[in-house]
Amino acid sequence: MTLLIVAPNRDTGAVEEHLHRLAPKLEVRVWPELGDPEEIDFAVLWRHSPGLFARLPNLRAVTSYGAGVEAILDDPSLPEGLPVGRIAGPRLAADMAEFLAGVVIARHRGLFEFRDDQRNEQWRPWAPEALPTIGVLGLGVMAKASVRVFRALGYPVHGWSRSPRRLHGVACHHGQAELPAIAAVADYLICLLPLTASTRGILNAGLFATMKPGACLINVGRGDHLVEPDLIPALDAGRLGCAVLDVFAQEPLPSGHPFWQHSKIFMTPHCASFTLPREAAELMLESYRRIQRGQPPLAAVDRQRGY
Ligand code: NDP
Ligand code: OXD
């Protein structure tokens, strides 16, 4: 009975400590120290190298170290029928809400401009008259927490999902046919979709053409939701007013990439929300215990649907 953590380039020390404190008898191994691979029955993965599953013959389930599961589902060595879960706890969702409210408020209230004014010793009081309309693509765990914060601020909120949803205080849209409707009303269009075959490249010139002129695009989903070459022309033409990007097709963003220096792009290094060690350890352990009881892991994903 052994739990394996595979998260290259991520410091897992604190998670290991929490796991040892919560379950002193649980054997935890951290990649690349596999030990006897036959003893490993549960794995927690973040950006693992494809092909890993061929080396773990006795896995009973696997979970993503974070909310996104595309790296696991895209691995051709993933055994058919192996249950896949994810870690998308309340703290992760609250972090996302805080981040999104922060960037929207900073732009809406002109905080970056006030900083410039301060440097230039200029006194220019100003406040927006209208509240911004928020459009959220995806109405899952992350989006629901964020929507609650925007609603508490009194902002009109629209949401978009694959299947019909009802959320208190949110104008809900669903399906491809209703994507232009949400794009047309949003001053801030936020991508909180999982990366699947049907959402890859969804943030493209065609969508930008349906957006409110000057609106701000916020991508906290995955880098491959955005057709990167379409973004700068839309910003330069004023079609979009700005873009806030937390995720990129290649991470870290390569040196010399045009996004680094663009004045209308505000970037953060994939940390809009970050799986905290304590919450991660508790949820990993809960999933592990569920597996021992013959139940699916927490937040089990539908492998056919892709999220
Ligand atoms: P969930 O699985 O809880 O929700 C996904 C939502 O997307 C659902 O509402 C679903 O619709 C909707 N959706 C999926 N496919 C489509 C489609 N084709 N058309 C319209 N709507 C669709 O995901 P989470 O909220 O937990 O996370 C979403 C993503 O956010 C993650 O996969 C990850 O990529 C990203 N993320 C990024 C982080 C960061 O730090 N940047 C941190 C955490 C997550 P329906 O309700 O009908 O099923
Ligand atoms: C993610 C995460 O999926 O950090 O991006 O959880």
mmCIF file of C-alpha atoms and ligand atoms in Angstrom:
data_model
loop_
_atom_site.group_PDB
_atom_site.id
_atom_site.type_symbol
_atom_site.label_atom_id
_atom_site.label_comp_id
_atom_site.label_asym_id
_atom_site.label_seq_id
_atom_site.Cartn_x
_atom_site.Cartn_y
_atom_site.Cartn_z
ATOM 1 C CA MET A 1 0.000 0.000 0.000
ATOM 2 C CA THR A 2 2.041 2.887 -1.268
ATOM 3 C CA LEU A 3 1.243 6.372 -2.541
ATOM 4 C CA LEU A 4 3.490 7.846 -5.200
ATOM 5 C CA ILE A 5 3.820 11.585 -5.869
ATOM 6 C CA VAL A 6 5.130 12.568 -9.288
ATOM 7 C CA ALA A 7 5.514 16.327 -9.588
ATOM 8 C CA PRO A 8 8.816 17.209 -11.228
ATOM 9 C CA ASN A 9 9.926 20.823 -10.669
ATOM 10 C CA ARG A 10 7.526 21.194 -7.763
ATOM 11 C CA ASP A 11 8.586 21.272 -4.106
ATOM 12 C CA THR A 12 6.580 18.496 -2.482
ATOM 13 C CA GLY A 13 8.349 18.611 0.911
ATOM 14 C CA ALA A 14 5.495 20.305 2.765
ATOM 15 C CA VAL A 15 2.895 17.916 1.311
ATOM 16 C CA GLU A 16 4.995 14.944 2.387
ATOM 17 C CA GLU A 17 5.234 16.375 5.909
ATOM 18 C CA HIS A 18 1.469 16.817 6.112
ATOM 19 C CA LEU A 19 0.909 13.294 4.790
ATOM 20 C CA HIS A 20 3.290 11.845 7.390
ATOM 21 C CA ARG A 21 1.578 13.792 10.153
ATOM 22 C CA LEU A 22 -1.924 12.778 9.031
ATOM 23 C CA ALA A 23 -1.110 9.129 8.226
ATOM 24 C CA PRO A 24 2.177 8.113 9.842
ATOM 25 C CA LYS A 25 1.887 4.523 8.606
ATOM 26 C CA LEU A 26 1.280 5.402 4.971
ATOM 27 C CA GLU A 27 4.267 4.751 2.729
ATOM 28 C CA VAL A 28 4.836 7.777 0.491
ATOM 29 C CA ARG A 29 7.332 7.789 -2.343
ATOM 30 C CA VAL A 30 8.320 10.788 -4.418
ATOM 31 C CA TRP A 31 9.421 10.532 -8.018
ATOM 32 C CA PRO A 32 12.023 9.594 -9.180
ATOM 33 C CA GLU A 33 12.400 7.261 -6.119
ATOM 34 C CA LEU A 34 10.020 4.530 -7.270
ATOM 35 C CA GLY A 35 11.318 1.708 -5.072
ATOM 36 C CA ASP A 36 9.432 -1.458 -5.954
ATOM 37 C CA PRO A 37 6.853 -0.172 -8.487
ATOM 38 C CA GLU A 38 4.613 -3.183 -7.797
ATOM 39 C CA GLU A 39 3.866 -1.820 -4.313
ATOM 40 C CA ILE A 40 2.438 1.450 -5.634
ATOM 41 C CA ASP A 41 -1.344 1.441 -5.732
ATOM 42 C CA PHE A 42 -2.146 5.170 -5.900
ATOM 43 C CA ALA A 43 -0.369 8.001 -7.713
ATOM 44 C CA VAL A 44 -0.669 11.781 -7.518
ATOM 45 C CA LEU A 45 0.562 13.370 -10.736
ATOM 46 C CA TRP A 46 1.472 16.835 -11.953
ATOM 47 C CA ARG A 47 3.101 17.180 -15.366
ATOM 48 C CA HIS A 48 4.457 13.648 -15.322
ATOM 49 C CA SER A 49 6.280 12.246 -18.340
ATOM 50 C CA PRO A 50 3.921 10.335 -20.651
ATOM 51 C CA GLY A 51 4.446 6.595 -20.505
ATOM 52 C CA LEU A 52 4.662 6.453 -16.711
ATOM 53 C CA PHE A 53 1.695 4.113 -16.321
ATOM 54 C CA ALA A 54 3.521 1.294 -18.069
ATOM 55 C CA ARG A 55 5.872 1.236 -15.070
ATOM 56 C CA LEU A 56 3.115 1.023 -12.420
ATOM 57 C CA PRO A 57 1.348 -2.315 -12.893
ATOM 58 C CA ASN A 58 -0.713 -2.303 -9.663
ATOM 59 C CA LEU A 59 -2.232 1.180 -9.700
ATOM 60 C CA ARG A 60 -5.831 1.262 -8.485
ATOM 61 C CA ALA A 61 -6.407 4.943 -9.186
ATOM 62 C CA VAL A 62 -4.635 8.175 -9.956
ATOM 63 C CA THR A 63 -5.320 11.784 -9.124
ATOM 64 C CA SER A 64 -4.106 15.085 -10.503
ATOM 65 C CA TYR A 65 -2.139 17.202 -8.048
ATOM 66 C CA GLY A 66 -4.295 20.139 -9.211
ATOM 67 C CA ALA A 67 -7.636 20.812 -10.869
ATOM 68 C CA GLY A 68 -6.635 20.124 -14.481
ATOM 69 C CA VAL A 69 -6.436 16.507 -15.638
ATOM 70 C CA GLU A 70 -5.486 16.869 -19.304
ATOM 71 C CA ALA A 71 -1.892 15.690 -18.781
ATOM 72 C CA ILE A 72 -3.180 12.419 -17.296
ATOM 73 C CA LEU A 73 -5.939 11.838 -19.847
ATOM 74 C CA ASP A 74 -3.604 12.628 -22.762
ATOM 75 C CA ASP A 75 -1.057 10.010 -21.667
ATOM 76 C CA PRO A 76 -1.459 7.083 -24.085
ATOM 77 C CA SER A 77 -0.183 4.671 -21.417
ATOM 78 C CA LEU A 78 -3.152 5.453 -19.090
ATOM 79 C CA PRO A 79 -4.837 2.073 -18.559
ATOM 80 C CA GLU A 80 -8.390 1.844 -19.788
ATOM 81 C CA GLY A 81 -10.848 2.131 -16.921
ATOM 82 C CA LEU A 82 -8.313 3.374 -14.331
ATOM 83 C CA PRO A 83 -10.210 5.883 -12.141
ATOM 84 C CA VAL A 84 -8.866 9.429 -12.401
ATOM 85 C CA GLY A 85 -9.532 12.059 -9.730
ATOM 86 C CA ARG A 86 -8.362 15.593 -9.138
ATOM 87 C CA ILE A 87 -7.606 17.966 -6.317
ATOM 88 C CA ALA A 88 -9.911 20.928 -6.531
ATOM 89 C CA GLY A 89 -10.663 21.845 -2.934
ATOM 90 C CA PRO A 90 -12.349 24.896 -1.424
ATOM 91 C CA ARG A 91 -9.077 26.702 -0.738
ATOM 92 C CA LEU A 92 -7.948 26.303 -4.364
ATOM 93 C CA ALA A 93 -11.286 27.685 -5.526
ATOM 94 C CA ALA A 94 -11.166 30.565 -3.021
ATOM 95 C CA ASP A 95 -7.662 31.446 -4.233
ATOM 96 C CA MET A 96 -8.936 31.590 -7.795
ATOM 97 C CA ALA A 97 -11.820 33.854 -6.785
ATOM 98 C CA GLU A 98 -9.437 36.167 -4.957
ATOM 99 C CA PHE A 99 -7.086 36.336 -7.945
ATOM 100 C CA LEU A 100 -9.849 37.057 -10.450
ATOM 101 C CA ALA A 101 -11.517 39.684 -8.262
ATOM 102 C CA GLY A 102 -8.094 41.257 -7.742
ATOM 103 C CA VAL A 103 -7.241 41.628 -11.419
ATOM 104 C CA VAL A 104 -10.725 42.790 -12.399
ATOM 105 C CA ILE A 105 -10.881 45.375 -9.620
ATOM 106 C CA ALA A 106 -7.345 46.613 -10.331
ATOM 107 C CA ARG A 107 -8.227 47.329 -13.952
ATOM 108 C CA HIS A 108 -11.797 48.489 -13.396
ATOM 109 C CA ARG A 109 -10.748 50.996 -10.698
ATOM 110 C CA GLY A 110 -7.666 52.089 -12.666
ATOM 111 C CA LEU A 111 -5.225 51.104 -9.918
ATOM 112 C CA PHE A 112 -2.316 50.645 -12.353
ATOM 113 C CA GLU A 113 -2.911 54.171 -13.712
ATOM 114 C CA PHE A 114 -3.050 55.643 -10.197
ATOM 115 C CA ARG A 115 0.349 54.090 -9.581
ATOM 116 C CA ASP A 116 1.651 55.952 -12.652
ATOM 117 C CA ASP A 117 -0.027 59.158 -11.437
ATOM 118 C CA GLN A 118 1.678 58.783 -8.079
ATOM 119 C CA ARG A 119 5.080 58.453 -9.740
ATOM 120 C CA ASN A 120 4.341 61.616 -11.736
ATOM 121 C CA GLU A 121 2.937 63.422 -8.650
ATOM 122 C CA GLN A 122 -0.416 63.852 -10.358
ATOM 123 C CA TRP A 123 -3.676 64.178 -8.425
ATOM 124 C CA ARG A 124 -6.514 62.940 -10.650
ATOM 125 C CA PRO A 125 -9.514 61.604 -8.731
ATOM 126 C CA TRP A 126 -11.674 59.277 -10.784
ATOM 127 C CA ALA A 127 -14.035 56.350 -10.302
ATOM 128 C CA PRO A 128 -16.005 54.326 -12.859
ATOM 129 C CA GLU A 129 -19.736 54.953 -12.993
ATOM 130 C CA ALA A 130 -20.906 51.599 -14.286
ATOM 131 C CA LEU A 131 -20.247 48.162 -12.885
ATOM 132 C CA PRO A 132 -18.438 45.789 -15.252
ATOM 133 C CA THR A 133 -20.227 42.740 -16.616
ATOM 134 C CA ILE A 134 -18.357 39.506 -15.974
ATOM 135 C CA GLY A 135 -18.573 36.543 -18.338
ATOM 136 C CA VAL A 136 -17.223 33.228 -17.111
ATOM 137 C CA LEU A 137 -16.562 30.364 -19.531
ATOM 138 C CA GLY A 138 -16.971 27.225 -17.440
ATOM 139 C CA LEU A 139 -19.262 26.945 -14.433
ATOM 140 C CA GLY A 140 -17.391 24.343 -12.422
ATOM 141 C CA VAL A 141 -15.752 24.311 -9.008
ATOM 142 C CA MET A 142 -13.387 27.221 -9.710
ATOM 143 C CA ALA A 143 -15.970 29.348 -11.484
ATOM 144 C CA LYS A 144 -18.669 28.930 -8.854
ATOM 145 C CA ALA A 145 -16.413 30.313 -6.108
ATOM 146 C CA SER A 146 -15.392 33.240 -8.326
ATOM 147 C CA VAL A 147 -18.946 34.024 -9.400
ATOM 148 C CA ARG A 148 -19.987 34.325 -5.734
ATOM 149 C CA VAL A 149 -17.375 37.033 -5.169
ATOM 150 C CA PHE A 150 -18.368 39.013 -8.266
ATOM 151 C CA ARG A 151 -22.010 38.813 -7.295
ATOM 152 C CA ALA A 152 -21.187 40.032 -3.795
ATOM 153 C CA LEU A 153 -19.629 43.107 -5.441
ATOM 154 C CA GLY A 154 -22.889 43.640 -7.311
ATOM 155 C CA TYR A 155 -21.390 42.949 -10.736
ATOM 156 C CA PRO A 156 -23.711 41.466 -13.375
ATOM 157 C CA VAL A 157 -22.451 37.930 -14.065
ATOM 158 C CA HIS A 158 -22.993 35.642 -17.052
ATOM 159 C CA GLY A 159 -21.770 32.052 -17.182
ATOM 160 C CA TRP A 160 -21.335 29.465 -19.911
ATOM 161 C CA SER A 161 -21.234 25.696 -19.588
ATOM 162 C CA ARG A 162 -21.565 22.589 -21.739
ATOM 163 C CA SER A 163 -24.885 21.474 -20.265
ATOM 164 C CA PRO A 164 -27.688 23.726 -18.967
ATOM 165 C CA ARG A 165 -26.959 25.059 -15.451
ATOM 166 C CA ARG A 166 -28.865 27.217 -12.981
ATOM 167 C CA LEU A 167 -26.863 29.391 -10.635
ATOM 168 C CA HIS A 168 -28.463 31.974 -8.386
ATOM 169 C CA GLY A 169 -27.889 35.480 -9.739
ATOM 170 C CA VAL A 170 -26.037 34.304 -12.851
ATOM 171 C CA ALA A 171 -27.369 34.583 -16.408
ATOM 172 C CA CYS A 172 -26.531 31.090 -17.597
ATOM 173 C CA HIS A 173 -25.780 30.149 -21.218
ATOM 174 C CA HIS A 174 -24.723 26.794 -22.543
ATOM 175 C CA GLY A 175 -23.510 25.059 -25.657
ATOM 176 C CA GLN A 176 -21.616 26.327 -28.682
ATOM 177 C CA ALA A 177 -24.619 28.230 -30.044
ATOM 178 C CA GLU A 178 -24.767 30.447 -26.920
ATOM 179 C CA LEU A 179 -21.069 31.302 -26.780
ATOM 180 C CA PRO A 180 -21.466 34.533 -28.815
ATOM 181 C CA ALA A 181 -24.206 35.716 -26.427
ATOM 182 C CA ILE A 182 -21.914 35.703 -23.413
ATOM 183 C CA ALA A 183 -18.958 37.053 -25.406
ATOM 184 C CA ALA A 184 -21.057 40.013 -26.568
ATOM 185 C CA VAL A 185 -22.009 41.221 -23.075
ATOM 186 C CA ALA A 186 -18.844 40.652 -21.057
ATOM 187 C CA ASP A 187 -16.497 43.505 -20.148
ATOM 188 C CA TYR A 188 -14.268 40.803 -18.643
ATOM 189 C CA LEU A 189 -14.397 37.383 -20.292
ATOM 190 C CA ILE A 190 -12.780 34.791 -18.055
ATOM 191 C CA CYS A 191 -11.764 31.340 -19.294
ATOM 192 C CA LEU A 192 -12.171 28.743 -16.550
ATOM 193 C CA LEU A 193 -12.689 25.753 -18.819
ATOM 194 C CA PRO A 194 -10.900 22.423 -18.659
ATOM 195 C CA LEU A 195 -8.686 21.687 -21.654
ATOM 196 C CA THR A 196 -10.482 19.128 -23.834
ATOM 197 C CA ALA A 197 -10.805 18.411 -27.545
ATOM 198 C CA SER A 198 -13.789 20.770 -27.709
ATOM 199 C CA THR A 199 -12.263 23.669 -25.735
ATOM 200 C CA ARG A 200 -8.741 23.695 -27.211
ATOM 201 C CA GLY A 201 -8.254 26.919 -29.180
ATOM 202 C CA ILE A 202 -11.615 28.341 -28.095
ATOM 203 C CA LEU A 203 -10.068 31.778 -27.426
ATOM 204 C CA ASN A 204 -9.460 32.741 -31.033
ATOM 205 C CA ALA A 205 -9.964 35.555 -33.545
ATOM 206 C CA GLY A 206 -13.518 34.350 -34.279
ATOM 207 C CA LEU A 207 -14.478 34.678 -30.616
ATOM 208 C CA PHE A 208 -12.666 38.010 -30.239
ATOM 209 C CA ALA A 209 -14.739 39.357 -33.153
ATOM 210 C CA THR A 210 -17.925 38.647 -31.185
ATOM 211 C CA MET A 211 -16.649 40.290 -27.978
ATOM 212 C CA LYS A 212 -17.514 43.766 -26.773
ATOM 213 C CA PRO A 213 -14.924 46.125 -28.275
ATOM 214 C CA GLY A 214 -12.269 46.940 -25.678
ATOM 215 C CA ALA A 215 -13.232 44.060 -23.378
ATOM 216 C CA CYS A 216 -10.599 42.298 -21.328
ATOM 217 C CA LEU A 217 -9.810 38.619 -21.835
ATOM 218 C CA ILE A 218 -8.639 36.690 -18.778
ATOM 219 C CA ASN A 219 -7.239 33.210 -19.327
ATOM 220 C CA VAL A 220 -6.728 31.155 -16.194
ATOM 221 C CA GLY A 221 -7.765 27.859 -17.835
ATOM 222 C CA ARG A 222 -4.944 26.441 -19.903
ATOM 223 C CA GLY A 223 -2.531 27.991 -22.389
ATOM 224 C CA ASP A 224 -3.876 25.846 -25.221
ATOM 225 C CA HIS A 225 -7.316 27.413 -24.883
ATOM 226 C CA LEU A 226 -5.798 30.466 -26.548
ATOM 227 C CA VAL A 227 -4.718 30.600 -30.177
ATOM 228 C CA GLU A 228 -1.666 32.665 -29.280
ATOM 229 C CA PRO A 229 -1.035 34.232 -32.729
ATOM 230 C CA ASP A 230 -4.613 35.655 -32.694
ATOM 231 C CA LEU A 231 -4.154 37.647 -29.494
ATOM 232 C CA ILE A 232 -1.707 40.431 -30.310
ATOM 233 C CA PRO A 233 -3.497 41.515 -33.538
ATOM 234 C CA ALA A 234 -6.768 41.755 -31.544
ATOM 235 C CA LEU A 235 -5.061 43.858 -28.849
ATOM 236 C CA ASP A 236 -3.235 46.070 -31.332
ATOM 237 C CA ALA A 237 -6.438 46.704 -33.277
ATOM 238 C CA GLY A 238 -8.225 47.659 -30.029
ATOM 239 C CA ARG A 239 -10.677 44.761 -30.498
ATOM 240 C CA LEU A 240 -9.619 43.663 -27.027
ATOM 241 C CA GLY A 241 -8.657 46.229 -24.414
ATOM 242 C CA CYS A 242 -6.316 43.975 -22.512
ATOM 243 C CA ALA A 243 -5.465 40.380 -21.716
ATOM 244 C CA VAL A 244 -4.627 38.857 -18.371
ATOM 245 C CA LEU A 245 -2.800 35.574 -18.893
ATOM 246 C CA ASP A 246 -1.875 33.133 -16.161
ATOM 247 C CA VAL A 247 -1.402 30.063 -18.365
ATOM 248 C CA PHE A 248 0.573 29.540 -21.556
ATOM 249 C CA ALA A 249 1.042 26.942 -24.264
ATOM 250 C CA GLN A 250 4.628 26.610 -23.090
ATOM 251 C CA GLU A 251 5.436 27.159 -19.430
ATOM 252 C CA PRO A 252 7.606 28.902 -18.405
ATOM 253 C CA LEU A 253 6.907 31.308 -21.271
ATOM 254 C CA PRO A 254 10.046 31.209 -23.434
ATOM 255 C CA SER A 255 12.397 34.147 -23.426
ATOM 256 C CA GLY A 256 11.723 36.516 -26.347
ATOM 257 C CA HIS A 257 8.041 35.539 -26.608
ATOM 258 C CA PRO A 258 6.073 38.655 -27.716
ATOM 259 C CA PHE A 259 3.697 38.393 -24.732
ATOM 260 C CA TRP A 260 6.466 39.370 -22.279
ATOM 261 C CA GLN A 261 6.748 42.949 -23.511
ATOM 262 C CA HIS A 262 3.244 43.744 -24.748
ATOM 263 C CA SER A 263 1.803 46.761 -22.930
ATOM 264 C CA LYS A 264 -1.763 45.412 -22.997
ATOM 265 C CA ILE A 265 -0.862 42.011 -21.570
ATOM 266 C CA PHE A 266 -0.637 41.440 -17.840
ATOM 267 C CA MET A 267 0.986 38.097 -17.054
ATOM 268 C CA THR A 268 1.265 35.881 -14.000
ATOM 269 C CA PRO A 269 3.231 32.590 -13.904
ATOM 270 C CA HIS A 270 0.439 29.987 -13.534
ATOM 271 C CA CYS A 271 -0.320 30.820 -9.934
ATOM 272 C CA ALA A 272 -3.852 32.247 -10.133
ATOM 273 C CA SER A 273 -4.539 29.587 -7.558
ATOM 274 C CA PHE A 274 -2.084 27.203 -6.114
ATOM 275 C CA THR A 275 -2.753 23.856 -4.476
ATOM 276 C CA LEU A 276 -1.749 24.470 -0.861
ATOM 277 C CA PRO A 277 0.212 21.659 0.802
ATOM 278 C CA ARG A 278 -2.149 21.122 3.714
ATOM 279 C CA GLU A 279 -5.315 21.007 1.598
ATOM 280 C CA ALA A 280 -3.524 18.886 -1.009
ATOM 281 C CA ALA A 281 -2.368 16.346 1.607
ATOM 282 C CA GLU A 282 -5.845 16.088 3.149
ATOM 283 C CA LEU A 283 -7.509 15.541 -0.220
ATOM 284 C CA MET A 284 -4.858 13.076 -1.429
ATOM 285 C CA LEU A 285 -5.338 11.074 1.732
ATOM 286 C CA GLU A 286 -9.114 11.145 1.467
ATOM 287 C CA SER A 287 -8.847 9.899 -2.125
ATOM 288 C CA TYR A 288 -6.382 7.223 -1.062
ATOM 289 C CA ARG A 289 -8.744 6.000 1.687
ATOM 290 C CA ARG A 290 -11.628 5.948 -0.734
ATOM 291 C CA ILE A 291 -9.610 3.757 -3.081
ATOM 292 C CA GLN A 292 -8.876 1.340 -0.218
ATOM 293 C CA ARG A 293 -12.645 1.143 0.396
ATOM 294 C CA GLY A 294 -13.249 0.373 -3.271
ATOM 295 C CA GLN A 295 -14.717 3.823 -3.992
ATOM 296 C CA PRO A 296 -13.691 6.233 -6.760
ATOM 297 C CA PRO A 297 -11.156 8.955 -5.879
ATOM 298 C CA LEU A 298 -12.397 12.420 -4.894
ATOM 299 C CA ALA A 299 -13.655 14.562 -7.774
ATOM 300 C CA ALA A 300 -13.486 11.619 -10.153
ATOM 301 C CA VAL A 301 -13.500 12.774 -13.762
ATOM 302 C CA ASP A 302 -15.491 11.402 -16.654
ATOM 303 C CA ARG A 303 -12.759 10.135 -18.940
ATOM 304 C CA GLN A 304 -14.997 10.182 -21.997
ATOM 305 C CA ARG A 305 -16.003 13.809 -21.427
ATOM 306 C CA GLY A 306 -12.406 14.800 -20.644
ATOM 307 C CA TYR A 307 -13.012 16.581 -17.337
HETATM 308 P P1 NDP B 1 -14.823 21.651 -13.467
HETATM 309 O O1 NDP B 1 -14.587 20.333 -14.085
HETATM 310 O O2 NDP B 1 -15.386 21.721 -12.076
HETATM 311 O O3 NDP B 1 -15.805 22.524 -14.398
HETATM 312 C C1 NDP B 1 -15.620 22.609 -15.764
HETATM 313 C C2 NDP B 1 -16.698 23.523 -16.342
HETATM 314 O O4 NDP B 1 -16.408 23.740 -17.725
HETATM 315 C C3 NDP B 1 -18.101 22.928 -16.274
HETATM 316 O O5 NDP B 1 -19.045 23.911 -15.946
HETATM 317 C C4 NDP B 1 -18.322 22.417 -17.698
HETATM 318 O O6 NDP B 1 -19.677 22.402 -18.130
HETATM 319 C C5 NDP B 1 -17.561 23.456 -18.486
HETATM 320 N N1 NDP B 1 -17.213 22.927 -19.809
HETATM 321 C C6 NDP B 1 -16.431 21.866 -20.112
HETATM 322 N N2 NDP B 1 -16.369 21.688 -21.456
HETATM 323 C C7 NDP B 1 -17.146 22.640 -21.987
HETATM 324 C C8 NDP B 1 -17.518 22.971 -23.326
HETATM 325 N N3 NDP B 1 -17.087 22.254 -24.358
HETATM 326 N N4 NDP B 1 -18.348 24.010 -23.506
HETATM 327 C C9 NDP B 1 -18.817 24.730 -22.474
HETATM 328 N N5 NDP B 1 -18.504 24.476 -21.166
HETATM 329 C C10 NDP B 1 -17.685 23.446 -20.947
HETATM 330 O O7 NDP B 1 -13.436 22.447 -13.538
HETATM 331 P P2 NDP B 1 -12.788 23.469 -12.483
HETATM 332 O O8 NDP B 1 -13.700 24.625 -12.319
HETATM 333 O O9 NDP B 1 -12.340 22.784 -11.258
HETATM 334 O O10 NDP B 1 -11.448 23.884 -13.273
HETATM 335 C C11 NDP B 1 -11.508 24.374 -14.585
HETATM 336 C C12 NDP B 1 -10.104 24.514 -15.128
HETATM 337 O O11 NDP B 1 -9.450 25.637 -14.540
HETATM 338 C C13 NDP B 1 -9.140 23.358 -14.847
HETATM 339 O O12 NDP B 1 -9.357 22.277 -15.719
HETATM 340 C C14 NDP B 1 -7.791 24.007 -15.058
HETATM 341 O O13 NDP B 1 -7.459 23.930 -16.425
HETATM 342 C C15 NDP B 1 -8.046 25.469 -14.691
HETATM 343 N N6 NDP B 1 -7.392 25.821 -13.415
HETATM 344 C C16 NDP B 1 -6.362 26.730 -13.465
HETATM 345 C C17 NDP B 1 -5.732 27.124 -12.335
HETATM 346 C C18 NDP B 1 -4.680 28.172 -12.371
HETATM 347 O O14 NDP B 1 -3.999 28.411 -11.378
HETATM 348 N N7 NDP B 1 -4.509 28.865 -13.478
HETATM 349 C C19 NDP B 1 -6.080 26.536 -11.025
HETATM 350 C C20 NDP B 1 -7.192 25.633 -11.071
HETATM 351 C C21 NDP B 1 -7.814 25.284 -12.244
HETATM 352 P P3 NDP B 1 -20.790 21.490 -17.402
HETATM 353 O O15 NDP B 1 -21.106 22.228 -16.130
HETATM 354 O O16 NDP B 1 -21.928 21.476 -18.340
HETATM 355 O O17 NDP B 1 -20.179 20.152 -17.150
HETATM 356 C C1 OXD B 2 -4.306 23.793 -12.126
HETATM 357 C C2 OXD B 2 -4.013 23.856 -10.713
HETATM 358 O O1 OXD B 2 -5.037 22.901 -12.558
HETATM 359 O O2 OXD B 2 -3.106 24.616 -10.331
HETATM 360 O O3 OXD B 2 -3.810 24.660 -12.853
HETATM 361 O O4 OXD B 2 -4.686 23.201 -9.928
#
